[in-house]
CSV table of C-alpha atoms in Angstrom, one decimal:
chain,number,residue,atom,x,y,z
A,17,MET,CA,22.2,17.8,15.5
A,18,TYR,CA,19.2,18.7,13.4
A,19,ASP,CA,18.2,22.4,13.1
A,20,SER,CA,15.5,22.7,15.7
A,21,GLY,CA,13.9,25.7,14.0
A,22,SER,CA,13.8,24.2,10.6
A,23,THR,CA,12.4,20.9,12.1
A,24,ALA,CA,9.7,22.7,13.9
A,25,PHE,CA,8.9,24.8,11.0
A,26,MET,CA,8.5,21.8,8.6
A,27,LEU,CA,6.4,19.9,11.1
A,28,VAL,CA,4.0,22.9,11.3
A,29,CYS,CA,4.0,23.4,7.5
A,30,THR,CA,3.2,19.7,7.0
A,31,MET,CA,0.2,19.9,9.3
A,32,LEU,CA,-0.9,23.1,7.5
A,33,VAL,CA,-0.8,21.4,4.1
A,34,LEU,CA,-2.7,18.4,5.6
A,35,PHE,CA,-5.3,20.9,6.7
A,36,MET,CA,-5.9,22.0,3.1
A,37,THR,CA,-7.8,19.0,1.8
A,38,PRO,CA,-10.7,19.2,4.4
A,39,GLY,CA,-10.7,22.9,3.6
A,40,LEU,CA,-11.2,22.1,0.0
A,41,ALA,CA,-14.1,19.7,0.9
A,42,PHE,CA,-15.9,22.7,2.4
A,43,PHE,CA,-15.1,25.0,-0.5
A,44,TYR,CA,-16.2,22.5,-3.0
A,45,GLY,CA,-19.2,21.3,-0.8
A,46,GLY,CA,-20.5,24.9,-0.7
A,47,LEU,CA,-20.3,25.3,-4.4
A,48,ALA,CA,-22.1,22.0,-5.1
A,49,ARG,CA,-25.8,21.5,-5.4
A,50,ARG,CA,-27.7,20.7,-2.2
A,51,LYS,CA,-28.4,17.1,-3.1
A,52,ASN,CA,-24.8,16.3,-3.9
A,53,VAL,CA,-23.0,18.1,-1.0
A,54,VAL,CA,-22.1,14.9,0.8
A,55,ASN,CA,-20.7,13.2,-2.3
A,56,THR,CA,-18.8,16.2,-3.2
A,57,MET,CA,-17.2,16.5,0.3
A,58,LEU,CA,-16.7,12.8,0.5
A,59,MET,CA,-14.6,12.8,-2.6
A,60,CYS,CA,-12.2,15.0,-1.1
A,61,PHE,CA,-12.0,13.0,2.1
A,62,ALA,CA,-11.6,9.9,0.0
A,63,ALA,CA,-8.5,11.5,-1.5
A,64,ILE,CA,-7.1,11.7,2.0
A,65,GLY,CA,-7.6,8.0,2.5
A,66,VAL,CA,-6.7,6.6,-0.8
A,67,VAL,CA,-3.6,8.8,-1.3
A,68,GLY,CA,-2.5,8.2,2.3
A,69,LEU,CA,-2.4,4.4,1.6
A,70,VAL,CA,-0.9,4.4,-1.9
A,71,TRP,CA,1.7,7.1,-1.2
A,72,VAL,CA,3.2,4.9,1.6
A,73,LEU,CA,2.9,1.7,-0.5
A,74,ALA,CA,4.5,3.1,-3.7
A,75,GLY,CA,3.9,6.7,-4.4
A,76,TRP,CA,6.8,8.1,-2.4
A,77,SER,CA,9.2,5.5,-4.0
A,78,PHE,CA,7.9,6.4,-7.5
A,79,ALA,CA,8.4,10.1,-6.9
A,80,TYR,CA,11.6,10.3,-4.8
A,81,GLY,CA,13.2,6.8,-4.7
A,82,GLY,CA,15.9,5.4,-6.8
A,83,ASP,CA,19.4,6.5,-7.4
A,84,GLY,CA,18.6,9.5,-9.7
A,85,SER,CA,19.5,7.7,-12.9
A,86,LEU,CA,16.1,8.0,-14.4
A,87,SER,CA,14.9,11.4,-15.4
A,88,TRP,CA,11.2,10.6,-15.4
A,89,PHE,CA,10.8,8.1,-12.5
A,90,GLY,CA,12.1,7.5,-9.0
A,91,GLY,CA,12.4,3.8,-8.3
A,92,PHE,CA,11.2,0.7,-6.5
A,93,ASP,CA,13.7,0.7,-3.7
A,94,GLN,CA,11.4,2.4,-1.1
A,95,LEU,CA,8.2,0.4,-1.7
A,96,GLY,CA,6.2,0.3,1.6
A,97,LEU,CA,8.9,2.7,3.0
A,98,THR,CA,10.8,-0.3,4.2
A,99,ASN,CA,14.1,1.6,4.4
A,100,VAL,CA,12.8,4.9,5.9
A,101,VAL,CA,13.1,3.9,9.6
A,102,ASN,CA,16.7,2.6,9.0
A,103,GLY,CA,17.5,5.9,7.3
A,104,MET,CA,16.0,7.9,10.3
A,105,LEU,CA,18.0,5.8,12.8
A,106,ALA,CA,21.2,6.3,10.7
A,107,GLU,CA,20.6,10.0,10.6
A,108,LYS,CA,20.0,10.1,14.4
A,109,ASP,CA,23.5,8.6,14.9
A,110,ALA,CA,25.2,10.9,12.4
A,111,VAL,CA,23.2,13.7,10.7
A,112,PRO,CA,24.5,14.2,7.2
A,113,GLU,CA,25.9,17.6,6.2
A,114,GLY,CA,23.3,19.9,4.9
A,115,VAL,CA,20.4,18.1,6.5
A,116,ALA,CA,18.4,20.5,8.7
A,117,TYR,CA,15.6,18.1,9.7
A,118,PRO,CA,14.7,14.5,9.8
A,119,SER,CA,14.3,13.3,6.2
A,120,ILE,CA,11.3,11.0,7.2
A,121,LEU,CA,9.3,14.3,7.6
A,122,ASP,CA,9.5,14.8,3.7
A,123,VAL,CA,7.4,11.6,3.2
A,124,THR,CA,4.5,13.2,5.1
A,125,PHE,CA,4.9,16.7,3.6
A,126,GLN,CA,4.9,15.4,0.1
A,127,MET,CA,2.0,13.1,0.9
A,128,ALA,CA,-0.1,16.1,1.9
A,129,PHE,CA,0.7,17.6,-1.6
A,130,ALA,CA,-0.5,14.6,-3.3
A,131,MET,CA,-3.6,14.5,-1.2
A,132,ILE,CA,-4.6,18.1,-2.1
A,133,THR,CA,-3.9,17.6,-5.7
A,134,ALA,CA,-6.0,14.4,-6.1
A,135,ALA,CA,-8.8,16.2,-4.2
A,136,ILE,CA,-8.7,19.2,-6.7
A,137,VAL,CA,-9.4,16.9,-9.6
A,138,THR,CA,-12.7,15.9,-8.1
A,139,GLY,CA,-14.2,19.3,-8.6
A,140,SER,CA,-14.5,18.9,-12.3
A,141,VAL,CA,-16.7,15.6,-12.0
A,142,ALA,CA,-19.0,16.8,-9.2
A,143,GLY,CA,-22.6,15.6,-9.5
A,144,ARG,CA,-22.3,12.8,-11.9
A,145,MET,CA,-19.3,10.3,-11.6
A,146,ARG,CA,-19.8,7.1,-9.7
A,147,PHE,CA,-17.9,7.1,-6.4
A,148,GLY,CA,-16.3,3.8,-6.9
A,149,ALA,CA,-14.9,5.1,-10.2
A,150,VAL,CA,-13.5,8.2,-8.5
A,151,VAL,CA,-11.8,6.3,-5.9
A,152,ALA,CA,-10.2,3.9,-8.4
A,153,PHE,CA,-9.1,6.7,-10.6
A,154,LEU,CA,-7.5,8.7,-7.9
A,155,ALA,CA,-5.6,5.6,-6.5
A,156,ALA,CA,-4.2,4.9,-9.9
A,157,TRP,CA,-3.7,8.5,-10.9
A,158,VAL,CA,-1.4,9.4,-7.9
A,159,LEU,CA,0.9,6.4,-9.0
A,160,VAL,CA,0.8,6.8,-12.8
A,161,VAL,CA,0.7,10.5,-13.2
A,162,TYR,CA,1.4,12.5,-10.0
A,163,ALA,CA,4.3,10.6,-8.5
A,164,PRO,CA,6.3,10.4,-11.9
A,165,LEU,CA,5.6,14.0,-12.6
A,166,ALA,CA,6.7,15.1,-9.1
A,167,HIS,CA,10.0,13.3,-9.9
A,168,MET,CA,10.4,15.0,-13.2
A,169,VAL,CA,10.0,18.4,-11.6
A,170,TRP,CA,11.4,18.0,-8.1
A,171,GLY,CA,13.6,14.9,-8.5
A,172,GLY,CA,16.9,16.8,-8.5
A,173,GLU,CA,19.9,16.4,-10.7
A,174,GLY,CA,19.0,14.6,-14.0
A,175,SER,CA,15.2,15.2,-13.6
A,176,LEU,CA,13.5,15.9,-16.9
A,177,ILE,CA,11.5,19.1,-16.3
A,178,GLY,CA,13.4,20.6,-13.2
A,179,ASP,CA,17.0,19.9,-14.5
A,180,VAL,CA,17.2,18.9,-18.1
A,181,ILE,CA,14.7,21.5,-19.3
A,182,GLY,CA,15.5,23.9,-16.4
A,183,ALA,CA,11.9,24.9,-15.6
A,184,LEU,CA,11.2,26.5,-12.1
A,185,ASP,CA,8.3,25.3,-10.0
A,186,PHE,CA,8.7,26.4,-6.4
A,187,ALA,CA,5.7,24.8,-4.9
A,188,GLY,CA,3.5,23.0,-7.5
A,189,GLY,CA,2.5,25.1,-10.5
A,190,ASP,CA,3.3,22.2,-12.8
A,191,VAL,CA,2.9,19.3,-10.3
A,192,VAL,CA,-0.2,20.4,-8.5
A,193,HIS,CA,-2.2,22.9,-10.4
A,194,ILE,CA,-1.7,22.1,-14.0
A,195,SER,CA,-1.8,18.4,-13.5
A,196,SER,CA,-5.0,18.4,-11.4
A,197,GLY,CA,-6.8,21.1,-13.6
A,198,VAL,CA,-6.1,19.3,-16.9
A,199,THR,CA,-6.9,16.1,-15.4
A,200,GLY,CA,-10.2,17.4,-14.3
A,201,LEU,CA,-10.8,18.8,-17.7
A,202,LEU,CA,-10.2,15.5,-19.5
A,203,LEU,CA,-12.4,13.6,-17.0
A,204,CYS,CA,-15.4,16.0,-17.4
A,205,LEU,CA,-15.0,15.7,-21.2
A,206,ALA,CA,-15.0,11.8,-20.9
A,207,LEU,CA,-18.1,11.9,-18.7
A,208,GLY,CA,-20.1,14.5,-20.5
A,209,GLY,CA,-22.2,17.4,-19.0
A,210,ARG,CA,-24.6,17.1,-16.2
A,211,ARG,CA,-28.3,16.8,-16.8
A,212,GLY,CA,-29.5,20.2,-18.0
A,213,PHE,CA,-26.1,21.6,-18.5
A,214,GLY,CA,-26.3,24.8,-20.6
A,215,LEU,CA,-30.0,25.1,-19.7
A,216,THR,CA,-30.0,25.1,-15.9
A,217,SER,CA,-28.2,27.6,-13.7
A,218,TYR,CA,-26.1,25.7,-11.1
A,219,ARG,CA,-25.8,28.0,-8.0
A,220,PRO,CA,-23.7,27.3,-4.9
A,221,HIS,CA,-26.0,25.9,-2.2
A,222,ASN,CA,-24.2,27.2,0.9
A,223,VAL,CA,-22.1,30.3,0.4
A,224,PRO,CA,-20.7,30.3,4.0
A,225,PHE,CA,-19.3,26.9,3.3
A,226,VAL,CA,-17.5,28.4,0.4
A,227,ALA,CA,-16.1,31.1,2.6
A,228,LEU,CA,-15.0,28.7,5.3
A,229,GLY,CA,-13.3,26.5,2.8
A,230,ALA,CA,-11.4,29.3,1.1
A,231,GLY,CA,-10.3,30.6,4.5
A,232,LEU,CA,-9.0,27.0,5.5
A,233,LEU,CA,-7.2,26.8,2.1
A,234,TRP,CA,-5.7,30.2,2.6
A,235,PHE,CA,-4.4,29.3,6.0
A,236,GLY,CA,-2.9,26.1,4.8
A,237,TRP,CA,-1.3,27.6,1.8
A,238,PHE,CA,1.3,29.3,4.0
A,239,GLY,CA,2.6,25.8,4.8
A,240,PHE,CA,2.2,24.8,1.2
A,241,ASN,CA,4.4,27.6,-0.2
A,242,GLY,CA,6.4,28.4,2.8
A,243,GLY,CA,7.3,24.8,3.5
A,244,SER,CA,8.6,24.3,-0.1
A,245,GLU,CA,11.7,26.2,0.9
A,246,PHE,CA,12.4,23.2,3.3
A,247,ALA,CA,14.1,25.5,5.8
A,248,ALA,CA,13.1,28.3,8.2
A,249,ASP,CA,15.0,31.0,6.4
A,250,GLY,CA,14.5,34.2,4.5
A,251,THR,CA,13.3,32.6,1.3
A,252,ALA,CA,10.5,30.8,3.2
A,253,ALA,CA,9.5,34.1,4.8
A,254,LEU,CA,9.5,35.7,1.3
A,255,ALA,CA,7.3,32.9,-0.1
A,256,ILE,CA,4.8,33.4,2.7
A,257,LEU,CA,4.7,37.2,2.1
A,258,ASN,CA,4.2,36.6,-1.5
A,259,THR,CA,1.4,34.2,-0.8
A,260,VAL,CA,-0.4,36.8,1.2
A,261,VAL,CA,-0.2,39.7,-1.2
A,262,SER,CA,-0.8,37.7,-4.3
A,263,SER,CA,-4.0,36.2,-2.8
A,264,ALA,CA,-5.0,39.6,-1.6
A,265,ALA,CA,-4.5,41.0,-5.1
A,266,GLY,CA,-6.4,38.2,-6.7
A,267,LEU,CA,-9.4,38.8,-4.3
A,268,VAL,CA,-9.5,42.5,-5.0
A,269,SER,CA,-9.0,42.0,-8.7
A,270,TRP,CA,-11.9,39.4,-8.9
A,271,LEU,CA,-14.3,41.8,-7.1
A,272,VAL,CA,-13.5,44.6,-9.5
A,273,VAL,CA,-13.9,42.4,-12.5
A,274,GLU,CA,-17.2,41.1,-11.2
A,275,ARG,CA,-18.5,44.6,-10.4
A,276,VAL,CA,-17.7,45.6,-13.9
A,277,ALA,CA,-19.1,42.5,-15.6
A,278,THR,CA,-22.2,41.9,-13.6
A,279,GLY,CA,-22.6,45.1,-11.5
A,280,LYS,CA,-22.4,43.3,-8.2
A,281,PRO,CA,-19.4,41.8,-6.4
A,282,SER,CA,-20.0,38.5,-4.5
A,283,LEU,CA,-18.7,36.5,-1.7
A,284,VAL,CA,-18.2,33.5,-3.9
A,285,GLY,CA,-16.4,35.6,-6.5
A,286,GLY,CA,-14.1,37.1,-3.8
A,287,CYS,CA,-13.2,33.5,-2.5
A,288,THR,CA,-12.6,32.3,-6.0
A,289,GLY,CA,-10.2,35.3,-6.6
A,290,LEU,CA,-8.5,34.5,-3.4
A,291,VAL,CA,-7.9,30.9,-4.5
A,292,ALA,CA,-6.7,32.2,-8.0
A,293,GLY,CA,-4.2,34.5,-6.4
A,294,LEU,CA,-2.9,31.6,-4.4
A,295,VAL,CA,-2.6,29.3,-7.4
A,296,VAL,CA,-0.8,31.8,-9.6
A,297,VAL,CA,1.9,32.6,-7.1
A,298,THR,CA,2.7,28.9,-6.2
A,299,PRO,CA,5.3,28.3,-9.0
A,300,GLY,CA,7.2,31.5,-8.2
A,301,ALA,CA,6.5,32.0,-4.5
A,302,GLY,CA,10.2,32.0,-3.5
A,303,PHE,CA,11.5,33.4,-6.7
A,304,VAL,CA,9.7,36.8,-7.1
A,305,GLU,CA,9.7,40.0,-5.3
A,306,PRO,CA,6.4,41.1,-3.5
A,307,TRP,CA,5.5,43.7,-5.9
A,308,ALA,CA,5.6,41.1,-8.6
A,309,ALA,CA,3.4,38.8,-6.6
A,310,VAL,CA,0.9,41.7,-6.5
A,311,VAL,CA,0.9,41.9,-10.3
A,312,MET,CA,0.6,38.2,-10.6
A,313,GLY,CA,-2.6,38.3,-8.3
A,314,LEU,CA,-4.1,41.2,-10.3
A,315,LEU,CA,-3.6,39.5,-13.5
A,316,VAL,CA,-4.9,35.9,-12.8
A,317,SER,CA,-8.4,36.9,-11.7
A,318,PRO,CA,-9.5,38.4,-15.0
A,319,VAL,CA,-7.8,35.5,-16.9
A,320,CYS,CA,-9.6,32.9,-14.6
A,321,TYR,CA,-12.9,34.9,-14.8
A,322,LEU,CA,-12.8,34.8,-18.5
A,323,ALA,CA,-12.0,31.0,-18.5
A,324,ILE,CA,-14.8,30.2,-16.0
A,325,SER,CA,-17.6,32.6,-17.3
A,326,HIS,CA,-17.0,32.6,-21.2
A,327,LEU,CA,-14.5,29.9,-22.3
A,328,LYS,CA,-16.4,27.0,-20.5
A,329,ALA,CA,-19.7,28.1,-22.1
A,330,ARG,CA,-18.3,28.6,-25.5
A,331,LEU,CA,-16.5,25.3,-25.7
A,332,GLY,CA,-19.2,23.4,-23.9
A,333,TYR,CA,-17.3,21.4,-21.3
A,334,ASP,CA,-18.9,20.9,-17.9
A,335,ASP,CA,-16.1,21.7,-15.4
A,336,ALA,CA,-18.5,21.5,-12.5
A,337,LEU,CA,-16.6,23.4,-9.8
A,338,ASP,CA,-14.0,25.0,-12.1
A,339,ALA,CA,-10.9,22.9,-11.2
A,340,PHE,CA,-9.5,23.6,-14.7
A,341,GLY,CA,-10.7,27.2,-14.8
A,342,CYS,CA,-9.0,28.1,-11.6
A,343,HIS,CA,-6.1,25.6,-11.1
A,344,GLY,CA,-5.3,24.7,-14.6
A,345,VAL,CA,-5.5,28.1,-16.2
A,346,GLY,CA,-4.0,29.8,-13.0
A,347,GLY,CA,-1.1,27.4,-12.8
A,348,ILE,CA,-0.1,27.9,-16.4
A,349,LEU,CA,-0.2,31.7,-16.1
A,350,GLY,CA,1.8,31.4,-12.9
A,351,GLY,CA,4.4,29.4,-14.5
A,352,LEU,CA,4.7,31.9,-17.5
A,353,LEU,CA,4.8,34.9,-15.1
A,354,THR,CA,7.6,33.2,-13.1
A,355,GLY,CA,9.7,33.2,-16.3
A,356,LEU,CA,9.1,36.9,-16.5
A,357,PHE,CA,9.6,38.0,-12.9
A,358,CYS,CA,12.1,35.5,-11.3
A,359,VAL,CA,14.9,37.2,-9.4
A,360,PRO,CA,18.2,35.8,-10.7
A,361,GLU,CA,19.7,35.4,-7.3
A,362,LEU,CA,16.7,33.4,-6.1
A,363,SER,CA,16.6,31.0,-9.0
A,364,TRP,CA,17.5,27.4,-8.5
A,365,THR,CA,19.0,27.3,-12.0
A,366,GLY,CA,20.8,30.7,-11.9
A,367,GLN,CA,18.6,32.0,-14.6
A,368,GLY,CA,16.6,35.2,-14.1
A,369,GLY,CA,13.4,36.3,-15.4
A,370,LEU,CA,13.1,38.1,-18.8
A,371,LEU,CA,12.2,41.4,-16.9
A,372,TYR,CA,15.6,41.3,-15.0
A,373,THR,CA,18.0,39.8,-17.6
A,374,GLY,CA,16.4,40.5,-21.0
A,375,ASP,CA,17.5,36.9,-21.7
A,376,PRO,CA,14.5,34.7,-22.8
A,377,SER,CA,16.3,31.4,-21.7
A,378,LEU,CA,14.2,31.0,-18.5
A,379,MET,CA,11.0,32.0,-20.3
A,380,VAL,CA,11.6,29.3,-22.9
A,381,SER,CA,12.4,26.8,-20.2
A,382,GLN,CA,9.1,27.7,-18.4
A,383,VAL,CA,7.0,27.3,-21.6
A,384,LEU,CA,8.7,24.0,-22.5
A,385,GLY,CA,8.1,22.6,-19.0
A,386,ILE,CA,4.5,23.6,-19.2
A,387,VAL,CA,4.1,22.0,-22.6
A,388,VAL,CA,5.9,18.8,-21.6
A,389,THR,CA,3.7,18.7,-18.4
A,390,LEU,CA,0.5,19.1,-20.4
A,391,ALA,CA,1.7,16.4,-22.8
A,392,ILE,CA,2.6,13.8,-20.2
A,393,VAL,CA,-0.6,14.4,-18.2
A,394,VAL,CA,-3.0,14.2,-21.2
A,395,VAL,CA,-1.4,11.0,-22.5
A,396,LEU,CA,-1.3,9.3,-19.2
A,397,ASP,CA,-4.9,10.5,-18.3
A,398,LEU,CA,-6.2,9.2,-21.5
A,399,VAL,CA,-4.6,5.8,-20.8
A,400,LEU,CA,-6.2,5.8,-17.3
A,401,VAL,CA,-9.6,6.8,-18.5
A,402,GLY,CA,-9.6,4.0,-21.1
A,403,ALA,CA,-8.5,1.5,-18.5
A,404,LEU,CA,-11.1,2.8,-16.2
A,405,ARG,CA,-13.8,2.2,-18.9
A,406,LEU,CA,-12.7,-1.3,-19.2
A,407,VAL,CA,-12.9,-2.1,-15.4
A,408,PHE,CA,-16.2,-0.4,-15.0
A,409,ARG,CA,-17.6,-1.6,-18.4
A,410,GLY,CA,-18.1,2.0,-19.6
A,411,ARG,CA,-20.2,3.0,-16.6
A,412,LEU,CA,-18.3,5.8,-15.1
A,413,ARG,CA,-21.2,8.0,-14.4
A,414,VAL,CA,-24.3,7.4,-12.4
A,415,SER,CA,-27.7,6.7,-14.0
A,416,ASP,CA,-30.0,9.5,-15.1
A,417,ARG,CA,-32.4,8.6,-12.3
A,418,ASP,CA,-29.6,8.7,-9.6
A,419,GLU,CA,-28.4,12.0,-10.9
A,420,ALA,CA,-31.9,13.5,-10.7
A,421,LEU,CA,-32.3,12.0,-7.2
A,422,GLY,CA,-28.9,13.4,-6.1
A,423,LEU,CA,-25.6,11.5,-5.4
A,424,ASP,CA,-25.9,11.9,-1.6
A,425,VAL,CA,-28.9,9.5,-1.4
A,426,ALA,CA,-28.3,7.4,-4.5
A,427,GLU,CA,-24.5,6.8,-3.9
A,428,HIS,CA,-24.2,7.1,-0.1
A,429,GLY,CA,-27.7,6.7,1.5
A,430,GLU,CA,-27.4,9.9,3.4
A,431,SER,CA,-28.4,13.6,3.2
A,432,ALA,CA,-26.7,16.7,4.4
A,433,TYR,CA,-30.2,18.1,5.0
A,434,PRO,CA,-32.4,15.2,6.1
A,435,ALA,CA,-35.6,17.3,5.9
A,436,PHE,CA,-34.9,18.1,2.3
A,437,THR,CA,-36.8,16.3,-0.5
A,438,GLY,CA,-36.7,17.2,-4.1
A,439,LEU,CA,-35.1,16.0,-7.1
A,440,ASP,CA,-33.7,19.0,-8.8
A,441,ALA,CA,-32.6,21.5,-6.1
């Protein structure tokens, strides 16, 4: 018999994670310019459609198929999920030892992770990338970058990052946040800045949308981190508690930083701090004590604030909705802090954080895991961007005229606000 509690828990967690991508659509949509809100939200919804298809066809197999003999790739044995139903029926007749819930549920749970990760990438290219190019890139990226990286981190015995290197990633610091943030950075560099970047102030067009989206992300994140324990137990409860307190600390910390830097705390800033707190605790959600999660949340906001408000301007890259500044930077910081604060008894590898053991081994593994993740993502992204340029004959971004008109009308023929007319609002 399956454990009914864990089965129900994982079903709920899966639905919560699926809820996150529409939440991100509202978060990004509120941050976008008025003339681009439909396009910005549609890119997130496109991730749901595209990833849902490619994950069933090949993504799950590339990430979690095979016999475990490859450290960097799953396999081709579960293409189209042809064996999943047979496995489910076999489990129904005789549940394997240690299996708490139907394994077919993992397919949807991991699909939801892939969806939100792909959607995060779109924030960096908002307002200027052709919609067809976005769809093509996301479809290829999930198969070429995300799925193999998921195998390297979460593929079990023999996996390159999770086992050979010994890096810890409870719920997606490497797989989700670093991969999406760095990919967004490379894409925005390949596209170049929006019209008037550095000269024009880009303000969120709908602050209540931002707050709504942040709230939906916050709610879904409990399934994201809690479900990554894959059981209804104490570690799942700890992960959920850490998710709450880290996001709370990130929110408060951002408001304080903003008050000091600008003299006025803002709702957009508070929402951004909330998300940054969620990002930083993700790699260590089930590994650290609540007080450490608070420290992680307090630290991430000033770091991400500096990346968004200063680093971006100084280096001149147009990360439109700050996917790299929040997810990439926050994910890297979270991985490093996990190496500092990990409780030895909770560690998958048996290694504890530097603060507990005085042994730098886990910290070295965390750093090496992040470096390997960065190298893999950068190399594969560059290959994909090059291939995409060939397919689209170098025309990855819209024309200057369409950018001025707005991508809602130019790319989709609809407007979020039909009474609105104006090229540069």
